[in-house]
Short mmCIF file of C-alpha atoms and ligand atoms in Angstrom, two decimals:
data_model
loop_
_atom_site.label_atom_id
_atom_site.label_comp_id
_atom_site.label_asym_id
_atom_site.label_seq_id
_atom_site.Cartn_x
_atom_site.Cartn_y
_atom_site.Cartn_z
CA MET A 1 5.89 13.59 -16.08
CA LEU A 2 5.76 10.66 -13.69
CA LYS A 3 9.02 8.73 -13.42
CA PHE A 4 10.03 5.62 -11.52
CA PHE A 5 13.26 3.81 -10.92
CA ASN A 6 12.68 0.56 -12.78
CA THR A 7 14.64 -2.29 -11.18
CA LEU A 8 14.57 -4.10 -14.52
CA SER A 9 16.59 -1.39 -16.30
CA ARG A 10 18.25 0.15 -13.20
CA GLN A 11 17.18 3.49 -14.67
CA VAL A 12 14.70 6.19 -13.75
CA GLU A 13 12.14 5.88 -16.55
CA GLU A 14 9.06 7.80 -17.62
CA PHE A 15 5.98 5.85 -16.75
CA HIS A 16 3.80 4.92 -19.72
CA PRO A 17 1.31 2.13 -19.09
CA ILE A 18 0.53 -0.34 -21.86
CA ASP A 19 -3.08 0.88 -22.22
CA LYS A 20 -3.29 4.64 -22.09
CA GLY A 21 -4.92 5.87 -18.89
CA LYS A 22 -5.09 2.43 -17.27
CA VAL A 23 -2.65 0.78 -14.91
CA ARG A 24 -2.55 -2.91 -14.06
CA MET A 25 -0.40 -3.45 -11.01
CA TYR A 26 0.55 -6.33 -8.72
CA ILE A 27 2.09 -5.89 -5.29
CA CYS A 28 3.16 -8.98 -3.38
CA GLY A 29 1.07 -9.28 -0.23
CA PRO A 30 1.79 -10.73 3.20
CA THR A 31 2.25 -14.29 4.32
CA VAL A 32 -0.60 -14.60 6.80
CA TRP A 33 1.06 -16.72 9.45
CA ASN A 34 1.48 -14.08 12.16
CA PHE A 35 0.87 -10.38 12.84
CA ALA A 36 2.55 -8.16 10.27
CA HIS A 37 5.29 -5.91 11.68
CA ILE A 38 5.78 -2.27 10.82
CA GLY A 39 8.64 -3.22 8.48
CA ASN A 40 6.11 -5.15 6.41
CA PHE A 41 3.82 -2.14 6.66
CA ARG A 42 6.50 0.18 5.36
CA THR A 43 6.25 -1.78 2.13
CA PHE A 44 2.44 -1.78 2.16
CA VAL A 45 2.19 1.93 2.94
CA PHE A 46 4.59 2.52 0.06
CA GLY A 47 2.30 0.40 -2.15
CA ASP A 48 -0.62 2.53 -1.04
CA ILE A 49 1.22 5.78 -1.86
CA LEU A 50 2.03 4.35 -5.29
CA ARG A 51 -1.63 3.39 -5.75
CA ARG A 52 -3.02 6.72 -4.59
CA TYR A 53 -0.56 8.73 -6.65
CA LEU A 54 -1.42 6.82 -9.81
CA LYS A 55 -5.06 7.70 -9.12
CA PHE A 56 -4.07 11.32 -8.42
CA LYS A 57 -2.47 11.37 -11.89
CA GLY A 58 -5.79 10.27 -13.34
CA PHE A 59 -5.03 6.61 -14.08
CA GLU A 60 -7.72 4.01 -13.76
CA LEU A 61 -6.36 1.23 -11.63
CA THR A 62 -6.55 -2.53 -11.27
CA HIS A 63 -4.38 -3.29 -8.31
CA VAL A 64 -3.90 -6.83 -7.03
CA MET A 65 -2.38 -7.73 -3.65
CA ASN A 66 -2.27 -11.43 -2.80
CA LEU A 67 -2.46 -13.13 0.55
CA THR A 68 0.02 -15.99 0.80
CA ASP A 69 -1.91 -18.50 2.87
CA ILE A 70 0.29 -21.53 2.29
CA ASP A 71 3.97 -22.07 2.97
CA ASP A 72 6.13 -24.30 5.15
CA ARG A 73 5.75 -22.11 8.25
CA ILE A 74 1.96 -22.12 7.89
CA ILE A 75 1.87 -25.88 7.39
CA ASN A 76 4.03 -26.44 10.47
CA GLU A 77 2.10 -24.04 12.69
CA ALA A 78 -1.26 -25.51 11.64
CA ALA A 79 0.02 -29.06 12.18
CA ALA A 80 1.32 -28.15 15.65
CA ARG A 81 -2.19 -26.94 16.54
CA ASN A 82 -3.89 -29.83 14.82
CA ILE A 83 -6.01 -27.53 12.65
CA SER A 84 -6.29 -26.99 8.91
CA ILE A 85 -4.16 -24.33 7.24
CA ASP A 86 -7.37 -22.37 6.48
CA GLU A 87 -8.32 -22.36 10.15
CA PHE A 88 -4.83 -21.24 11.02
CA THR A 89 -4.50 -18.44 8.44
CA ALA A 90 -8.06 -16.99 8.48
CA PRO A 91 -7.60 -14.93 11.69
CA PHE A 92 -4.19 -13.64 10.55
CA ALA A 93 -5.61 -12.59 7.18
CA GLN A 94 -8.32 -10.74 9.11
CA TYR A 95 -5.82 -9.06 11.49
CA PHE A 96 -3.66 -8.07 8.57
CA LEU A 97 -6.54 -6.38 6.77
CA GLU A 98 -7.65 -4.65 9.99
CA ASP A 99 -4.15 -3.23 10.50
CA PHE A 100 -3.85 -2.41 6.80
CA ASP A 101 -7.11 -0.40 6.99
CA ALA A 102 -6.22 1.22 10.30
CA LEU A 103 -3.01 2.55 8.75
CA GLY A 104 -5.13 4.38 6.20
CA ASN A 105 -4.33 2.13 3.23
CA GLU A 106 -6.91 1.86 0.49
CA ARG A 107 -7.92 -1.68 -0.31
CA PRO A 108 -6.65 -2.92 -3.68
CA GLU A 109 -9.34 -3.89 -6.17
CA ILE A 110 -8.48 -7.59 -5.87
CA ILE A 111 -7.07 -9.43 -2.83
CA PRO A 112 -6.76 -13.07 -3.90
CA HIS A 113 -5.83 -15.98 -1.62
CA ALA A 114 -3.11 -18.26 -2.96
CA THR A 115 -5.00 -21.44 -1.99
CA HIS A 116 -7.98 -20.34 -4.10
CA HIS A 117 -5.80 -20.35 -7.23
CA ILE A 118 -4.31 -23.84 -7.29
CA PRO A 119 -5.87 -24.76 -10.69
CA GLU A 120 -4.26 -21.66 -12.25
CA MET A 121 -0.88 -22.71 -10.80
CA ILE A 122 -1.35 -26.25 -12.12
CA ASP A 123 -2.05 -24.83 -15.60
CA ILE A 124 1.19 -22.83 -15.67
CA ILE A 125 3.22 -25.77 -14.39
CA SER A 126 1.66 -28.03 -17.08
CA THR A 127 2.67 -25.51 -19.76
CA LEU A 128 6.21 -25.30 -18.36
CA LEU A 129 6.48 -29.10 -18.34
CA ALA A 130 5.21 -29.28 -21.90
CA ASN A 131 7.62 -26.67 -23.26
CA GLY A 132 10.72 -27.92 -21.48
CA HIS A 133 10.97 -25.18 -18.83
CA ALA A 134 10.21 -27.64 -16.03
CA TYR A 135 11.00 -31.22 -15.16
CA GLU A 136 10.03 -33.86 -12.67
CA SER A 137 12.44 -35.27 -10.12
CA GLU A 138 11.44 -37.75 -7.42
CA GLY A 139 7.80 -36.73 -7.82
CA SER A 140 8.33 -32.98 -7.43
CA ILE A 141 8.41 -30.47 -10.29
CA TYR A 142 11.29 -28.03 -10.74
CA TYR A 143 11.88 -25.01 -12.92
CA ARG A 144 14.75 -25.57 -15.35
CA ILE A 145 16.71 -22.34 -15.20
CA ALA A 146 19.03 -23.49 -17.99
CA ALA A 147 15.99 -23.22 -20.32
CA PHE A 148 15.54 -19.51 -19.55
CA PRO A 149 18.71 -17.68 -20.63
CA GLU A 150 17.39 -14.36 -19.36
CA TYR A 151 17.40 -15.65 -15.78
CA GLY A 152 19.01 -12.98 -13.60
CA LYS A 153 17.82 -10.01 -15.68
CA LEU A 154 15.99 -8.44 -12.75
CA SER A 155 18.38 -9.03 -9.88
CA LYS A 156 21.50 -8.76 -12.10
CA ILE A 157 23.01 -11.58 -10.11
CA SER A 158 25.53 -13.46 -12.18
CA PHE A 159 24.94 -17.18 -12.15
CA SER A 160 27.86 -18.25 -14.26
CA GLY A 161 29.67 -21.19 -12.74
CA ASN A 162 27.16 -21.29 -9.95
CA LYS A 163 26.23 -24.92 -9.96
CA ALA A 164 25.58 -27.26 -7.08
CA GLY A 165 25.28 -25.11 -4.00
CA GLY A 166 27.86 -22.50 -4.99
CA SER A 167 25.99 -19.74 -3.20
CA GLU A 168 24.10 -19.55 0.06
CA ARG A 169 21.27 -17.74 -1.75
CA ILE A 170 20.59 -20.81 -3.82
CA ASP A 171 17.77 -23.07 -2.77
CA THR A 172 19.73 -26.04 -1.45
CA ASP A 173 16.89 -28.29 -0.48
CA LYS A 174 17.22 -31.96 -0.17
CA TYR A 175 15.58 -32.95 -3.44
CA ASP A 176 17.42 -34.05 -6.50
CA LYS A 177 17.71 -31.23 -8.99
CA GLU A 178 19.49 -30.97 -12.33
CA ASP A 179 21.05 -27.71 -11.19
CA ALA A 180 21.31 -26.16 -7.75
CA ARG A 181 19.69 -22.95 -9.02
CA ASP A 182 16.51 -24.75 -10.03
CA PHE A 183 13.58 -24.16 -7.73
CA ALA A 184 10.46 -26.12 -6.84
CA LEU A 185 7.21 -25.35 -8.64
CA TRP A 186 5.33 -28.24 -7.07
CA LYS A 187 6.32 -30.30 -4.06
CA LEU A 188 5.29 -33.91 -3.90
CA VAL A 189 3.11 -34.87 -0.91
CA ASP A 190 1.92 -38.29 0.24
CA GLU A 191 -1.56 -39.61 -0.58
CA ASP A 192 -3.02 -38.74 2.83
CA GLU A 193 -0.82 -35.74 3.61
CA GLN A 194 -2.53 -32.37 4.14
CA PRO A 195 -2.52 -29.92 2.54
CA GLY A 196 -2.27 -31.47 -0.90
CA TRP A 197 -3.94 -31.07 -4.26
CA ASP A 198 -4.28 -33.49 -7.14
CA ALA A 199 -2.60 -32.50 -10.37
CA PRO A 200 -1.91 -34.31 -13.66
CA PHE A 201 1.72 -34.49 -12.55
CA GLY A 202 0.90 -35.90 -9.12
CA ARG A 203 -0.51 -34.88 -5.77
CA GLY A 204 1.41 -32.02 -4.21
CA ARG A 205 1.46 -28.45 -3.06
CA PRO A 206 2.74 -25.35 -4.82
CA GLY A 207 6.05 -23.60 -4.33
CA TRP A 208 5.85 -19.98 -3.21
CA HIS A 209 6.88 -18.25 -6.44
CA ILE A 210 4.30 -19.92 -8.68
CA GLU A 211 1.50 -18.40 -6.57
CA CYS A 212 2.29 -14.87 -7.63
CA SER A 213 2.72 -15.77 -11.31
CA ALA A 214 -0.71 -17.44 -11.26
CA MET A 215 -2.57 -14.70 -9.38
CA SER A 216 -1.02 -11.78 -11.25
CA MET A 217 -1.59 -13.21 -14.72
CA LYS A 218 -5.11 -14.37 -13.88
CA TYR A 219 -6.28 -10.87 -12.97
CA LEU A 220 -3.95 -8.69 -15.03
CA GLY A 221 -3.15 -10.75 -18.13
CA PRO A 222 0.20 -12.17 -19.31
CA THR A 223 1.75 -8.70 -19.58
CA PHE A 224 0.94 -5.91 -17.17
CA ASP A 225 2.36 -2.54 -16.19
CA LEU A 226 3.85 -2.66 -12.77
CA HIS A 227 5.00 -5.15 -10.18
CA ALA A 228 6.21 -4.09 -6.75
CA GLY A 229 7.29 -5.43 -3.39
CA GLY A 230 9.98 -5.15 -0.75
CA MET A 231 13.66 -5.18 -1.65
CA ASP A 232 14.17 -8.74 -0.42
CA LEU A 233 11.68 -10.02 -3.00
CA GLN A 234 13.87 -9.03 -5.97
CA PHE A 235 15.75 -12.28 -5.63
CA PRO A 236 14.77 -15.02 -5.75
CA HIS A 237 11.01 -14.37 -5.65
CA HIS A 238 10.60 -11.86 -8.47
CA GLU A 239 13.37 -13.33 -10.58
CA ASN A 240 11.56 -16.65 -10.36
CA GLU A 241 8.17 -15.10 -11.10
CA ILE A 242 9.65 -13.69 -14.32
CA ALA A 243 11.20 -17.04 -15.26
CA GLN A 244 7.93 -18.92 -14.67
CA SER A 245 5.64 -16.40 -16.34
CA GLU A 246 7.79 -15.54 -19.34
CA GLY A 247 8.81 -19.19 -19.67
CA ALA A 248 5.13 -20.13 -19.92
CA THR A 249 3.80 -17.29 -22.11
CA GLY A 250 6.85 -16.18 -24.10
CA LYS A 251 5.74 -12.60 -23.38
CA LEU A 252 7.10 -9.81 -21.22
CA PHE A 253 5.66 -10.29 -17.71
CA SER A 254 5.79 -6.82 -16.11
CA LYS A 255 7.00 -3.62 -17.76
CA TYR A 256 8.10 -1.84 -14.57
CA TRP A 257 9.44 -3.30 -11.32
CA ILE A 258 9.58 -1.22 -8.17
CA HIS A 259 11.22 -2.33 -4.93
CA SER A 260 11.01 -0.51 -1.64
CA GLU A 261 13.79 -0.44 0.91
CA PHE A 262 13.79 -1.86 4.39
CA LEU A 263 12.69 -0.49 7.67
CA LYS A 264 15.54 -1.04 10.08
CA ILE A 265 15.87 -0.84 13.81
CA ASP A 266 19.25 0.00 15.33
CA ASP A 267 20.53 -0.35 11.79
CA VAL A 268 19.44 -3.99 11.49
CA THR A 269 16.61 -4.97 9.11
CA MET A 270 13.41 -5.47 11.07
CA SER A 271 12.30 -9.08 10.68
CA LYS A 272 10.34 -11.81 12.39
CA SER A 273 13.27 -14.18 12.35
CA LYS A 274 15.59 -11.71 14.09
CA GLY A 275 12.92 -10.91 16.67
CA ASN A 276 13.73 -7.16 16.42
CA PHE A 277 10.27 -6.04 15.39
CA PHE A 278 7.23 -4.10 16.51
CA THR A 279 3.82 -4.95 15.16
CA PHE A 280 1.34 -2.20 14.42
CA ARG A 281 -0.64 -3.47 17.40
CA ASP A 282 2.37 -3.19 19.76
CA LEU A 283 2.72 0.48 18.92
CA LYS A 284 -1.00 1.19 19.12
CA GLU A 285 -1.12 -0.38 22.56
CA GLN A 286 1.69 1.94 23.61
CA GLY A 287 -0.59 4.84 22.65
CA TYR A 288 0.87 5.82 19.27
CA SER A 289 -1.63 6.86 16.64
CA PRO A 290 -1.99 5.07 13.30
CA LEU A 291 -1.57 8.41 11.52
CA ALA A 292 1.80 9.03 13.14
CA ILE A 293 2.99 5.51 12.30
CA ARG A 294 1.88 6.05 8.71
CA TYR A 295 3.57 9.45 8.61
CA LEU A 296 6.83 7.99 9.88
CA LEU A 297 6.76 5.12 7.38
CA LEU A 298 6.22 7.38 4.38
CA SER A 299 8.42 10.26 5.50
CA VAL A 300 11.52 8.77 3.85
CA PRO A 301 11.49 8.09 0.08
CA TYR A 302 10.95 4.43 -0.63
CA ARG A 303 14.42 3.79 -2.10
CA LYS A 304 16.15 4.87 1.11
CA GLN A 305 16.38 2.75 4.19
CA LEU A 306 14.55 4.08 7.21
CA ASN A 307 15.74 3.54 10.74
CA PHE A 308 12.91 3.22 13.24
CA THR A 309 13.24 5.09 16.53
CA PHE A 310 10.72 6.09 19.19
CA GLU A 311 11.99 9.68 18.98
CA GLY A 312 11.13 9.61 15.28
CA LEU A 313 7.67 8.26 16.03
CA GLN A 314 7.11 10.87 18.74
CA GLY A 315 8.19 13.53 16.26
CA ALA A 316 5.67 12.19 13.74
CA GLU A 317 2.98 12.38 16.41
CA THR A 318 3.73 16.10 16.96
CA THR A 319 3.80 16.79 13.23
CA ILE A 320 0.45 15.09 12.64
CA GLU A 321 -1.11 17.09 15.44
CA ARG A 322 0.22 20.32 13.96
CA LEU A 323 -1.17 19.46 10.54
CA ARG A 324 -4.56 18.50 11.93
CA ASN A 325 -4.76 21.66 14.03
CA PHE A 326 -3.87 23.74 11.02
CA ARG A 327 -6.74 22.24 9.02
CA SER A 328 -9.22 22.64 11.85
CA ILE A 329 -8.22 26.25 12.61
CA ILE A 330 -8.44 27.35 9.02
CA SER A 331 -11.76 25.55 8.58
CA ASP A 332 -13.28 27.44 11.50
CA LEU A 333 -12.36 30.93 10.35
CA LYS A 334 -15.20 33.32 9.54
CA LEU A 335 -13.75 35.42 6.78
CA ALA A 336 -14.48 38.34 4.51
CA ALA A 337 -14.85 37.66 0.78
CA GLY A 338 -11.88 37.91 -1.55
CA SER A 339 -8.38 36.52 -1.84
CA ASN A 340 -4.87 37.53 -0.87
CA PRO A 341 -2.30 37.17 -3.69
CA GLU A 342 0.33 36.03 -1.19
CA ALA A 343 -1.88 33.16 -0.04
CA VAL A 344 -2.77 32.29 -3.64
CA ALA A 345 0.95 32.16 -4.52
CA SER A 346 1.73 29.94 -1.54
CA VAL A 347 -1.01 27.41 -2.38
CA THR A 348 -0.15 27.36 -6.09
CA LYS A 349 3.52 26.77 -5.36
CA ALA A 350 2.81 24.04 -2.83
CA LEU A 351 0.58 22.14 -5.26
CA ALA A 352 3.19 22.41 -8.02
CA ASP A 353 6.07 21.40 -5.71
CA PHE A 354 4.08 18.47 -4.37
CA GLU A 355 3.44 17.09 -7.85
CA THR A 356 7.02 17.67 -9.00
CA ALA A 357 8.27 15.77 -5.95
CA MET A 358 5.91 12.85 -6.39
CA ASP A 359 6.55 12.69 -10.14
CA ASP A 360 10.24 12.33 -9.29
CA ASP A 361 10.13 8.64 -8.36
CA LEU A 362 7.65 9.30 -5.52
CA ASN A 363 9.84 11.57 -3.44
CA THR A 364 7.59 11.66 -0.40
CA ALA A 365 10.10 13.64 1.69
CA ALA A 366 10.06 16.52 -0.79
CA ALA A 367 6.26 16.22 -1.14
CA LEU A 368 5.89 16.57 2.65
CA ALA A 369 8.24 19.56 2.59
CA ALA A 370 5.86 21.24 0.10
CA VAL A 371 2.95 20.64 2.48
CA HIS A 372 4.89 21.99 5.49
CA ASP A 373 6.02 25.07 3.53
CA MET A 374 2.43 25.93 2.70
CA VAL A 375 1.28 25.38 6.28
CA ARG A 376 4.03 27.66 7.60
CA GLU A 377 3.35 30.42 5.08
CA ILE A 378 -0.42 30.34 5.53
CA ASN A 379 0.03 30.38 9.32
CA THR A 380 2.03 33.58 8.97
CA ILE A 381 -0.60 35.12 6.69
CA MET A 382 -3.32 34.11 9.16
CA ALA A 383 -1.38 35.59 12.07
CA ASN A 384 -1.35 38.89 10.16
CA GLU A 385 -5.08 38.54 9.52
CA GLY A 386 -4.38 38.51 5.81
CA ILE A 387 -6.44 35.48 4.92
CA LEU A 388 -9.72 35.79 3.01
CA ALA A 389 -12.61 33.44 2.20
CA ASP A 390 -11.33 32.33 -1.22
CA ASP A 391 -7.91 31.55 0.29
CA GLN A 392 -9.56 29.46 2.97
CA ALA A 393 -11.33 27.40 0.31
CA ALA A 394 -8.13 27.11 -1.75
CA VAL A 395 -6.04 25.97 1.21
CA LEU A 396 -8.61 23.38 2.25
CA ASP A 397 -8.82 22.15 -1.32
CA ALA A 398 -5.01 21.80 -1.48
CA VAL A 399 -4.97 19.93 1.83
CA ALA A 400 -7.60 17.53 0.45
CA LYS A 401 -5.48 17.00 -2.69
CA PHE A 402 -2.30 16.30 -0.70
CA ASP A 403 -4.17 13.99 1.57
CA SER A 404 -5.76 12.03 -1.26
CA VAL A 405 -2.20 10.74 -1.75
CA LEU A 406 -0.60 10.92 1.70
CA GLY A 407 -3.53 10.08 3.99
CA ILE A 408 -1.93 11.76 7.01
CA PHE A 409 -4.52 14.37 8.02
CA GLY A 410 -7.07 11.73 9.04
CA GLU A 411 -10.81 12.09 9.35
CA GLU A 412 -12.06 15.60 9.43
CA ALA A 413 -13.81 16.54 12.67
CA SER A 414 -16.88 17.36 10.56
CA VAL A 415 -16.22 21.02 10.08
CA LEU A 416 -18.69 23.26 8.33
CA LEU A 417 -17.58 26.29 6.41
CA ASP A 418 -19.36 29.57 7.09
CA HIS A 419 -21.11 29.69 3.75
CA ASN A 420 -22.45 26.16 4.23
CA ILE A 421 -23.83 27.16 7.62
CA GLU A 422 -25.45 30.21 6.16
CA ALA A 423 -26.98 28.20 3.34
CA LEU A 424 -28.49 25.79 5.89
CA ILE A 425 -29.85 28.70 7.94
CA ALA A 426 -31.46 30.18 4.83
CA GLU A 427 -33.00 26.79 4.06
CA ARG A 428 -34.32 26.61 7.62
CA GLN A 429 -35.90 30.06 7.29
CA ASP A 430 -37.61 28.92 4.09
CA ALA A 431 -38.85 25.77 5.79
CA ARG A 432 -40.30 27.82 8.66
CA HIS A 433 -41.87 30.23 6.23
CA ASN A 434 -43.55 27.22 4.56
CA ARG A 435 -44.57 25.89 8.00
CA ASP A 436 -42.37 22.81 7.42
CA PHE A 437 -41.33 22.65 11.04
CA ALA A 438 -40.09 19.09 10.78
CA ARG A 439 -37.44 20.18 8.26
CA SER A 440 -36.59 23.32 10.18
CA ASP A 441 -36.03 21.30 13.37
CA GLU A 442 -33.97 18.79 11.43
CA ILE A 443 -31.64 21.55 10.21
CA ARG A 444 -31.31 22.99 13.72
CA ASP A 445 -30.39 19.52 15.03
CA GLU A 446 -27.93 18.92 12.19
CA LEU A 447 -26.17 22.19 12.95
CA ALA A 448 -26.22 21.53 16.69
CA ALA A 449 -24.55 18.17 16.09
CA LYS A 450 -21.73 20.03 14.39
CA GLY A 451 -21.40 22.52 17.24
CA ILE A 452 -23.35 25.38 15.66
CA ILE A 453 -25.81 27.15 17.96
CA LEU A 454 -28.67 29.13 16.44
CA GLU A 455 -30.29 32.04 18.15
CA ASP A 456 -33.55 33.42 16.80
CA THR A 457 -33.62 37.17 17.41
CA LYS A 458 -36.00 39.85 16.24
CA ASP A 459 -33.32 40.90 13.75
CA GLY A 460 -33.12 37.42 12.26
CA VAL A 461 -31.08 34.32 13.03
CA ARG A 462 -27.67 34.60 14.64
CA TRP A 463 -25.25 31.72 14.89
CA LYS A 464 -22.10 30.89 16.76
CA ARG A 465 -19.75 27.97 17.16
CA LYS A 466 -19.85 26.17 20.49
P1 AMP B 501 6.06 -11.38 4.05
O1 AMP B 501 4.79 -11.35 4.85
O2 AMP B 501 7.22 -11.93 4.81
O3 AMP B 501 5.86 -12.10 2.73
O4 AMP B 501 6.45 -9.89 3.72
C1 AMP B 501 5.54 -8.96 3.25
C2 AMP B 501 6.26 -7.76 2.66
O5 AMP B 501 7.00 -7.07 3.67
C3 AMP B 501 7.27 -8.11 1.58
O6 AMP B 501 7.07 -7.22 0.48
C4 AMP B 501 8.62 -7.87 2.22
O7 AMP B 501 9.57 -7.47 1.28
C5 AMP B 501 8.29 -6.74 3.17
N1 AMP B 501 9.22 -6.59 4.29
C6 AMP B 501 9.66 -7.53 5.16
N2 AMP B 501 10.49 -7.01 6.09
C7 AMP B 501 10.59 -5.67 5.80
C8 AMP B 501 11.27 -4.56 6.40
N3 AMP B 501 12.03 -4.70 7.48
N4 AMP B 501 11.13 -3.34 5.83
C9 AMP B 501 10.34 -3.18 4.74
N5 AMP B 501 9.67 -4.18 4.14
C10 AMP B 501 9.77 -5.41 4.66
ZN1 ZN B 502 4.88 -12.41 -4.76
#
């Protein structure tokens, strides 16, 4: 039974989506104002593991990951270059998706841009104004936290007595608010100021939090199953998303909330503002492989902090190579029919352990241990020449299952199993018999491309691997 730690309840809970067999999930995406660093990618690789494991468990998925393509940093950077915010963000959105793909992440079903959803944001703000959850002050629109008594239910931060700048976490911007905790939904801009959008409540631009309420509810409905993001988004971002969405609809926003812990470096959180970061591209340029970076990022369960070191990354590189070699060696074996009960037991146990680990709040460290145990045991059986053809197929099938979730074995160097080679040779013989030389040559070429050499002898066709 799949279980997650739900930030909302602070409990490990069984996962039951609202519609049986279907999961609607939103994971906050990047702000596309720069290259994403590997701390950001720890969160996105975690999101990918969550996605792939839900699929592994047989759920049908609608997964949304937004691109935040408007915020103060973006506006300032674009203005400094004298270009539009779209011109400024488009390349960074592209680089992000390139890095996201290169790290082996599956693309979510929907990747919406915030700036393409301004009308949806305006609708929510209009509803909040109409029902008393928002108010206007000096042309901008604020969320009235006093109108949402459940405020704080996600982050469990106590707000009692916390008026007028009582805490540094409170948004203390210069505008006039009823209460220091209140946050901007819509920021007034001048008539000719860019970017700006016309709204019934005045020309302006959206606050950050309203973007995610608008994009999640547009694609997933007012209530959906799962919302995730990095730890730092719990407060204020996710708390504010709940206040806006539930304030507007009166319905539960997301049933489960999952937050992943930070990637640190020298025990300090990796971040752009601290300057203590590596981008994916930095590490690739230094010769590290995307698979090893991915392995490192997922090797620690998501609720534990992970300290980045180059020794750790080098270790991941060695581990990946060992795993890939294992798969390629076992694929190449030419084996007698049958199966070895010891090998069967090892594969069965590894599959069961893997699923138990992942069911337990996505314990990737224990899931990897199950994979390594199987690799070690099968290596021993192979060394004793105890492996048979059915075991080979079972091991390769297990590796494919593990990798459908982990994505650490990488592309297969197109290996052909013996029985597939023999089937192609038989087909070639038939083609020759039928004087279909075009097909017979095609099969020879196909095999040659995969390193299989055919030799026609008077006793029939022999084959060997190059
Ligand atoms: P941003 O592009 O700043 O909106 O961040 C994108 C995602 O990266 C968010 O979910 C953040 O919580 C996450 N994030 C930022 N820094 C780190 C870090 N050092 N470790 C893990 N996740 C991070
Ligand atoms: Zn968000």
